[in-house]
PDB file of C-alpha atoms in Angstrom:
ATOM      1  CA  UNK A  24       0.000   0.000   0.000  1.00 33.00           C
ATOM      2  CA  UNK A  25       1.239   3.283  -0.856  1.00 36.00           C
ATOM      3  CA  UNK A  26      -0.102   6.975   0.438  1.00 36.00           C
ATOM      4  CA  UNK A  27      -2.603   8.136  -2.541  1.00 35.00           C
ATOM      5  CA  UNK A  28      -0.602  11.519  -3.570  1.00 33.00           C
ATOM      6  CA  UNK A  29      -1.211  11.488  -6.696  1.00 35.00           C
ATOM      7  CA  UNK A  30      -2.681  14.818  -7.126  1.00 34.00           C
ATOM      8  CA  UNK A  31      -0.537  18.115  -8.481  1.00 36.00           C
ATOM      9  CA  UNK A  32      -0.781  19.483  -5.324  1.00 39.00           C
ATOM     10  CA  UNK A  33       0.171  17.245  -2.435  1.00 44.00           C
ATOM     11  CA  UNK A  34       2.417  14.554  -5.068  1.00 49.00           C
ATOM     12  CA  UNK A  35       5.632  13.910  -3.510  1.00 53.00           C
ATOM     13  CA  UNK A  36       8.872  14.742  -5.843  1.00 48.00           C
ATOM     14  CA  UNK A  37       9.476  11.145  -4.948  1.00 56.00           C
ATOM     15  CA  UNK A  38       7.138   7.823  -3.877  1.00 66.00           C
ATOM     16  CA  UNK A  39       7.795   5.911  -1.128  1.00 75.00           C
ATOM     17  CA  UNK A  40       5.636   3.181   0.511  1.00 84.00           C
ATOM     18  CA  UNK A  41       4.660   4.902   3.846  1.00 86.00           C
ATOM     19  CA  UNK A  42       3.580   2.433   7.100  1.00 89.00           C
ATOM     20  CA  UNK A  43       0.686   5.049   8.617  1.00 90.00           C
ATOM     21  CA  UNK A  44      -1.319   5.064  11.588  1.00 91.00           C
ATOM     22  CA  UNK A  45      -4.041   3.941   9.789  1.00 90.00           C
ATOM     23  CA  UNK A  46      -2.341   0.967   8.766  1.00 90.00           C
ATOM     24  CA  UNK A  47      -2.014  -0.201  12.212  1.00 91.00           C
ATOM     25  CA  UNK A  48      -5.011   1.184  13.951  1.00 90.00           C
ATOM     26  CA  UNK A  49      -6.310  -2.201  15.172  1.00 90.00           C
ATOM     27  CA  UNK A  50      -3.379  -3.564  16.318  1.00 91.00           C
ATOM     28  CA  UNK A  51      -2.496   0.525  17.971  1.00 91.00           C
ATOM     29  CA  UNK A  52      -5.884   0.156  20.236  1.00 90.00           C
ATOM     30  CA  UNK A  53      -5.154  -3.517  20.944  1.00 90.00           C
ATOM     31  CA  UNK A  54      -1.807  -2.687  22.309  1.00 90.00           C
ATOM     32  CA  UNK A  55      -3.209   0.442  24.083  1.00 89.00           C
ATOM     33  CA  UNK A  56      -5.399  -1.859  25.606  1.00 87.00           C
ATOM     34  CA  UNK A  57      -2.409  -3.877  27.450  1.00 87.00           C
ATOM     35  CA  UNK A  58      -2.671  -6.826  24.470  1.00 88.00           C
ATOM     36  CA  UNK A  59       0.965  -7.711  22.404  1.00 88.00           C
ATOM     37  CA  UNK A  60       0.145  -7.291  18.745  1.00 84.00           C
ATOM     38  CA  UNK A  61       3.007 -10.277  17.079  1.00 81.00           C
ATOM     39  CA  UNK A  62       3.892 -11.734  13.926  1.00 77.00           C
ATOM     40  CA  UNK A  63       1.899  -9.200  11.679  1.00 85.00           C
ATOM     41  CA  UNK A  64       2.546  -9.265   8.054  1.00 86.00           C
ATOM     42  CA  UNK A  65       2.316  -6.510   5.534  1.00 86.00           C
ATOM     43  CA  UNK A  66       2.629  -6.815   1.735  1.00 86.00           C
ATOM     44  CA  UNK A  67       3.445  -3.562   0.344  1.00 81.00           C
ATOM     45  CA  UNK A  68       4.721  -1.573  -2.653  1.00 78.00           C
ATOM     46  CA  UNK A  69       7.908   0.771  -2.643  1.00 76.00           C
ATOM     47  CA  UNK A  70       7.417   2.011  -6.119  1.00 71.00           C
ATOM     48  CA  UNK A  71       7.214  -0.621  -8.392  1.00 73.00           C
ATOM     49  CA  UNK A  72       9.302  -2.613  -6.392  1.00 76.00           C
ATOM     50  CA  UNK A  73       7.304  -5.519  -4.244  1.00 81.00           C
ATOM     51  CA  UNK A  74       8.366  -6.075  -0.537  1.00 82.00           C
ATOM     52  CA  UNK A  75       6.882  -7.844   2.728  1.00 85.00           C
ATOM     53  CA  UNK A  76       7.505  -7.077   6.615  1.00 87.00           C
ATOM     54  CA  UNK A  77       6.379  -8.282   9.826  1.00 89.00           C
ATOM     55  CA  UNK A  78       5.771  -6.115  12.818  1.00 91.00           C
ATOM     56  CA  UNK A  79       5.360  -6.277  16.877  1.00 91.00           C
ATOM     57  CA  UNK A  80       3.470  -3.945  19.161  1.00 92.00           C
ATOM     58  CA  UNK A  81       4.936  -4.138  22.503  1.00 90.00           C
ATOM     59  CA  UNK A  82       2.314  -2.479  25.321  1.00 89.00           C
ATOM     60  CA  UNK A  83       3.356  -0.442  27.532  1.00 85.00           C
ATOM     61  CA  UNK A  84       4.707  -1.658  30.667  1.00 82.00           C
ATOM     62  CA  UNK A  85       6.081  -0.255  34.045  1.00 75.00           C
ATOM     63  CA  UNK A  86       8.546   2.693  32.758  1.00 66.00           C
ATOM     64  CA  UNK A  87       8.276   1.984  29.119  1.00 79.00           C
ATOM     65  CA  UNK A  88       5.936   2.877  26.860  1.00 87.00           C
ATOM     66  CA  UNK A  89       4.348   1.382  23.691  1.00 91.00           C
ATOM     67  CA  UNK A  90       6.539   0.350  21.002  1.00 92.00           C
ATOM     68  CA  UNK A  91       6.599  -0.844  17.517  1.00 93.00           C
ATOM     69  CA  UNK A  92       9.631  -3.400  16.269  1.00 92.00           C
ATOM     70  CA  UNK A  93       9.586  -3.403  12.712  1.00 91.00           C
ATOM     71  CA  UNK A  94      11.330  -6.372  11.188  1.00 89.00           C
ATOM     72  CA  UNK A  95      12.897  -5.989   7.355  1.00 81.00           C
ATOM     73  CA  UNK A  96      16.228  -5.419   7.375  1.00 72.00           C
ATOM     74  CA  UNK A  97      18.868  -7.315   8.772  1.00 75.00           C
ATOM     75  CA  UNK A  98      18.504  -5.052  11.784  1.00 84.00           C
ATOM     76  CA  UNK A  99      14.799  -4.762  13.301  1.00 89.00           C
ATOM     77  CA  UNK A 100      13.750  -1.427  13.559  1.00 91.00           C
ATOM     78  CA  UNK A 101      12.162  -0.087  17.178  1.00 93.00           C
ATOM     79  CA  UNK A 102       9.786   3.494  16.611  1.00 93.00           C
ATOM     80  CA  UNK A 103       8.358   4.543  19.975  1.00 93.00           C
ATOM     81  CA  UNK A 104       4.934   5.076  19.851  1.00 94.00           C
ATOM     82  CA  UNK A 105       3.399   8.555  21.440  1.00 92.00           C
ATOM     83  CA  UNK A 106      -0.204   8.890  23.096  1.00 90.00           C
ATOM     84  CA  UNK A 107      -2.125  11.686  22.878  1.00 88.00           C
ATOM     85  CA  UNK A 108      -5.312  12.153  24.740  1.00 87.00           C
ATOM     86  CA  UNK A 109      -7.698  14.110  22.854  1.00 84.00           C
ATOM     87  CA  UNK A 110     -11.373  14.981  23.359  1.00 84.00           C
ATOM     88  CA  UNK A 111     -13.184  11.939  21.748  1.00 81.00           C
ATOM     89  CA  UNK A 112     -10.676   9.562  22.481  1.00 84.00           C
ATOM     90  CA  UNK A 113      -6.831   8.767  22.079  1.00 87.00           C
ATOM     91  CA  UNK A 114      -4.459   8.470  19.223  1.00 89.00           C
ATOM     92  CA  UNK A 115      -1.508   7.230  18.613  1.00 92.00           C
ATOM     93  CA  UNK A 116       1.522   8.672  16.910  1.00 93.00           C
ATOM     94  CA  UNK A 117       4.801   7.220  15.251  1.00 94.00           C
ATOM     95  CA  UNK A 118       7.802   8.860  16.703  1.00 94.00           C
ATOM     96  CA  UNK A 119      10.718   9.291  14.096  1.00 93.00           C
ATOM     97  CA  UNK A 120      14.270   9.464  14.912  1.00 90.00           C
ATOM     98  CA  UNK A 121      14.377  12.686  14.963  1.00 91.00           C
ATOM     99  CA  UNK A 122      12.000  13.015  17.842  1.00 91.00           C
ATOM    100  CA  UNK A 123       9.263  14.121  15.588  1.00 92.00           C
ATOM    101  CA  UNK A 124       5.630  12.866  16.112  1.00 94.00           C
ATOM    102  CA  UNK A 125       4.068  11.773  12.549  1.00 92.00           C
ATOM    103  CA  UNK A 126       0.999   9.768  11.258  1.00 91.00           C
ATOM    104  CA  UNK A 127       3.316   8.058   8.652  1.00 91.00           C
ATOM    105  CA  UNK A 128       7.152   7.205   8.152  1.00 92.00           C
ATOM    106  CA  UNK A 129       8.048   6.424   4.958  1.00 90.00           C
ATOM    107  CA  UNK A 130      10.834   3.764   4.076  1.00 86.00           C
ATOM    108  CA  UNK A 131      14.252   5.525   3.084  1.00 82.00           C
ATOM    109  CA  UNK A 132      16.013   5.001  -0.302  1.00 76.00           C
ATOM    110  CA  UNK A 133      17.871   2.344   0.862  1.00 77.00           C
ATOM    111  CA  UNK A 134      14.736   0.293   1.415  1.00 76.00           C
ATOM    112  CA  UNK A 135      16.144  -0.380   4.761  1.00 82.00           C
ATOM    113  CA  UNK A 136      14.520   2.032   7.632  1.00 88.00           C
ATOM    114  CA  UNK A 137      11.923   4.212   7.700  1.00 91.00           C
ATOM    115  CA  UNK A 138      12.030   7.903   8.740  1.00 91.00           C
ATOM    116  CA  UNK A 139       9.667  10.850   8.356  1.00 91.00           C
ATOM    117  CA  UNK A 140       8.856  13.484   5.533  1.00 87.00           C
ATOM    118  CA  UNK A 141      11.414  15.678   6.634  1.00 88.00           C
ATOM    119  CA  UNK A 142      14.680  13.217   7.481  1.00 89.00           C
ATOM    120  CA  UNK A 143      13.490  11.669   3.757  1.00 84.00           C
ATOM    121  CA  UNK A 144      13.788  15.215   2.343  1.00 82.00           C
ATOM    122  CA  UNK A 145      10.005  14.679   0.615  1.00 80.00           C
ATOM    123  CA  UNK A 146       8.581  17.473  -1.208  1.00 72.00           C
ATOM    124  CA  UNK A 147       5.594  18.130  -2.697  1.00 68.00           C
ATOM    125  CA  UNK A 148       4.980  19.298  -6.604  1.00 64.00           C
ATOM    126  CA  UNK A 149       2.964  22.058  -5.022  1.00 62.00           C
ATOM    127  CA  UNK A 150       5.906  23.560  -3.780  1.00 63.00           C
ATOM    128  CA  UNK A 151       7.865  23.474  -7.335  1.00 63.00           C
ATOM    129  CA  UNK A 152       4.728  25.173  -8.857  1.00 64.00           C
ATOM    130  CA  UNK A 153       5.573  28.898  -9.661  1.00 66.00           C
ATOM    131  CA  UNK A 154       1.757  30.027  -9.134  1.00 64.00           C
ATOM    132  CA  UNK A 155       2.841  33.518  -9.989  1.00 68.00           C
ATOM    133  CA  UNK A 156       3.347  32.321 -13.570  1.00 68.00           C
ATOM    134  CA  UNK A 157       0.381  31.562 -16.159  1.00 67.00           C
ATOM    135  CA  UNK A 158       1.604  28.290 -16.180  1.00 66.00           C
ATOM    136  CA  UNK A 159       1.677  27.928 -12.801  1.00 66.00           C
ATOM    137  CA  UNK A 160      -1.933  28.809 -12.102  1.00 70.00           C
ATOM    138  CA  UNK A 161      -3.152  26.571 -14.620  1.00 69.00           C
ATOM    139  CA  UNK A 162      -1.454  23.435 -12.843  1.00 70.00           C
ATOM    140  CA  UNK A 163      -3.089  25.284  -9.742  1.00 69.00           C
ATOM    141  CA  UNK A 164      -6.078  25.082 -10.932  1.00 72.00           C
ATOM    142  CA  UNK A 165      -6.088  21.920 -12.876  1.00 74.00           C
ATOM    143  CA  UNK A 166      -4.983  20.331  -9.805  1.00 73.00           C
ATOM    144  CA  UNK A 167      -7.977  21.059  -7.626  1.00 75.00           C
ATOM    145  CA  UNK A 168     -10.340  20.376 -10.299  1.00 77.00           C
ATOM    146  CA  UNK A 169      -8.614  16.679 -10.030  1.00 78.00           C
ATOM    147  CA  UNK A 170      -9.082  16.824  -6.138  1.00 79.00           C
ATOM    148  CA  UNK A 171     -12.615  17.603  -6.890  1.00 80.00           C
ATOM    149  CA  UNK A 172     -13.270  15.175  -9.153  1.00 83.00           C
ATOM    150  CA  UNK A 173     -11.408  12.322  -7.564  1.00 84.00           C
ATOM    151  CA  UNK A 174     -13.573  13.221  -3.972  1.00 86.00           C
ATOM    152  CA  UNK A 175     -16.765  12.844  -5.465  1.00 85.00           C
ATOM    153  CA  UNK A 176     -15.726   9.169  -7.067  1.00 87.00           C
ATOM    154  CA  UNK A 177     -15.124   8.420  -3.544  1.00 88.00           C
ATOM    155  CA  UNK A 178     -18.140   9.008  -2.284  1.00 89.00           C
ATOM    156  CA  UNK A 179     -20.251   5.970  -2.478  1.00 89.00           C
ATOM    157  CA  UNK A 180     -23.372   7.243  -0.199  1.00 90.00           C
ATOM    158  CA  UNK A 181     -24.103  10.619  -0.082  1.00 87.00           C
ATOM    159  CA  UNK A 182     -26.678  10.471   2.014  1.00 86.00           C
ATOM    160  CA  UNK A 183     -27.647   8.520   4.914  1.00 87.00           C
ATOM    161  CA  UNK A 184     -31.223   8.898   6.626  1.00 81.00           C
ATOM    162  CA  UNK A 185     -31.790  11.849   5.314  1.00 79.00           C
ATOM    163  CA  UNK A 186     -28.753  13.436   6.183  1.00 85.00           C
ATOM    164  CA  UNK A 187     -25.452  14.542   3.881  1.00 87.00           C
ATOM    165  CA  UNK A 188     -22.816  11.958   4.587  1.00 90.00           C
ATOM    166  CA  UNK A 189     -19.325  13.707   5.987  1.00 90.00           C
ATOM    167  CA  UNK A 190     -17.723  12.767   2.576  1.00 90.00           C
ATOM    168  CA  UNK A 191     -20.490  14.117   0.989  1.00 88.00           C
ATOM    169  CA  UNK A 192     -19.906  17.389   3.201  1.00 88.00           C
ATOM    170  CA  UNK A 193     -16.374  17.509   2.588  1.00 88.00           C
ATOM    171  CA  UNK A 194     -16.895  17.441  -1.415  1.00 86.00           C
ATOM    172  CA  UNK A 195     -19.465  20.165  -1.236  1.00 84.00           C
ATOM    173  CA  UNK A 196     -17.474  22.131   1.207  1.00 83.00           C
ATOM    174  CA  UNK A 197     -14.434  21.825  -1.176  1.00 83.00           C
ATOM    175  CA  UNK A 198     -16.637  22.613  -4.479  1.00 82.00           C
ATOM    176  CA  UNK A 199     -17.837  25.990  -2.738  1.00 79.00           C
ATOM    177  CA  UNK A 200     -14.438  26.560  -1.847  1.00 75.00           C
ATOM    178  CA  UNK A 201     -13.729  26.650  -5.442  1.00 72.00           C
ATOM    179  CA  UNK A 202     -16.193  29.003  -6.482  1.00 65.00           C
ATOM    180  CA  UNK A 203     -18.289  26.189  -8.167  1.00 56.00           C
ATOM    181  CA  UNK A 204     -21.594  27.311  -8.389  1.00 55.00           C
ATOM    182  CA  UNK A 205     -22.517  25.088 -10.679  1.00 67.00           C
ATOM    183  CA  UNK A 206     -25.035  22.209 -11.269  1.00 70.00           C
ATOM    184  CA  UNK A 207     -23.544  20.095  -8.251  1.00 69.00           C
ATOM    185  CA  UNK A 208     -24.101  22.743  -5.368  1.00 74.00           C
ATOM    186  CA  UNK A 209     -27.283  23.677  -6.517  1.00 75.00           C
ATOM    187  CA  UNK A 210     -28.560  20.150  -6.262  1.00 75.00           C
ATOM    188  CA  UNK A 211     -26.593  19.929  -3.317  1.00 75.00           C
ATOM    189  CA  UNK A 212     -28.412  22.536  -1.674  1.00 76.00           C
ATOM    190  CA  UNK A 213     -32.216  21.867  -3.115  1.00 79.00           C
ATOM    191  CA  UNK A 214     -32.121  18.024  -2.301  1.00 79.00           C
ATOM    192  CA  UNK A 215     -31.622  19.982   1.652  1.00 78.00           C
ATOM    193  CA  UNK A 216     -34.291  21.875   1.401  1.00 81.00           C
ATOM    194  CA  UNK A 217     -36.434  19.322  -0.094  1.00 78.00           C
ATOM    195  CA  UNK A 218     -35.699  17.050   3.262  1.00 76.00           C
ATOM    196  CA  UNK A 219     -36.123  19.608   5.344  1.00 78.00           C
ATOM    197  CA  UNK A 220     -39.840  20.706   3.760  1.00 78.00           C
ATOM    198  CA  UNK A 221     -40.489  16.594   4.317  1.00 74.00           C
ATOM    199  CA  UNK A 222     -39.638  16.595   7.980  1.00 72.00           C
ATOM    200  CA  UNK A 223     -41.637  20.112   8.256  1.00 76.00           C
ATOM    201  CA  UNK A 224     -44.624  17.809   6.392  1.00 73.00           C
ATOM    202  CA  UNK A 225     -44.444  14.746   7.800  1.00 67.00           C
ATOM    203  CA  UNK A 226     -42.372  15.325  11.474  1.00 62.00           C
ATOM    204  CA  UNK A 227     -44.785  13.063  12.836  1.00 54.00           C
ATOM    205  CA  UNK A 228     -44.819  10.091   9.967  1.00 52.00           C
ATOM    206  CA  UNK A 229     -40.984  10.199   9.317  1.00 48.00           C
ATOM    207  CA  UNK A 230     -39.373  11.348  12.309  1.00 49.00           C
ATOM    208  CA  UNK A 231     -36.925   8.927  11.896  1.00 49.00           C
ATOM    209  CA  UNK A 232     -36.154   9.499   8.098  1.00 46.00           C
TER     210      UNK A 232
END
């Protein structure tokens, strides 16, 4: 699995296979949970090139905390693992090298360790984009139109009982952001006020639509 940045705007200069958060999310609350997540497996691609590593999630225990032993080299690979308590809950973050807190490391040249963004010197395209140039804004703008478009092909329900679904939100939210008035909002907008003259109808017949 490799991090979708594939638009203009947030493609790295260079692709490598990032291990995420998101990635290891069950085996993250398992361990927060005092449980030792072993021999996991993970089939992945480094760009173009095929590869397979196994992983451990050591709990924390009395004066150590969580940590995750990555095993692909001929040296395994410990990343502490950082807790942070937030208001609906707690998440987990990978802590690089270089003491950084990150929601992905991503495996170095040498196909050998993995380190964040910045120790990997990633860029993104964005940032070679002279938007000051005519050229420039047209990638600019090119670039979200591809955002755009690739958001809504995500979005497999837009509703759910009677409501706008958060992707759904998050694609009109973006659309409006980009000026587009067009034939999406507007539907967008009516299909709300159409569910909210039903509810005004028929509160008593649909209240749980």
């Amino acid at each position: 699995m490799v991090l979708e940045y594939n638009i203009c705007m947030t493609t790295f200069t260079k692709n490598y296979f990032a291990l995420t958060t998101a990635i290891l999310k069950n085996d993250l609350k398992k361990a927060r949970g005092g449980q030792r997540a072993e021999n996991k497996r993970l089939d992945f691609d480094n760009g173009g090139v095929l590869g397979t590593l196994s992983y451990v999630i050591e709990p924390a225990v009395e004066g150590k905390g969580m940590t995750l032993i990555i095993y692909f080299a001929l040296e395994p690979q410990e990343i502490r693992l950082h807790n942070r308590t937030l208001r609906f809950g707690v998440r987990t973050d990978l802590v690089c090298g270089c003491g950084r807190n990150c929601n992905a490391l991503y495996l170095n040249p040498k196909g050998d360790t993995f380190y964040c963004r910045k120790c990997n010197k990633l860029n993104y395209k964005s940032a070679k984009i002279n938007v000051k140039g005519e050229y420039g804004v047209i990638l600019w703008a090119r670039s979200r139109r591809e955002k755009l478009a690739k958001m809504k092909e995500s979005i497999k329900t837009p509703y759910y009982r009677g409501q706008p679904t958060k992707k759904q939100k998050n694609y009109i939210k973006y659309a409006e952001k980009l000026d587009a008035t067009g034939k999406e909002v507007r539907e967008y907008r009516q299909t709300l006020e159409d569910i909210q003259k039903i509810r005004a109808k028929y509160f008593g017949t649909f209240q749980n639509f």
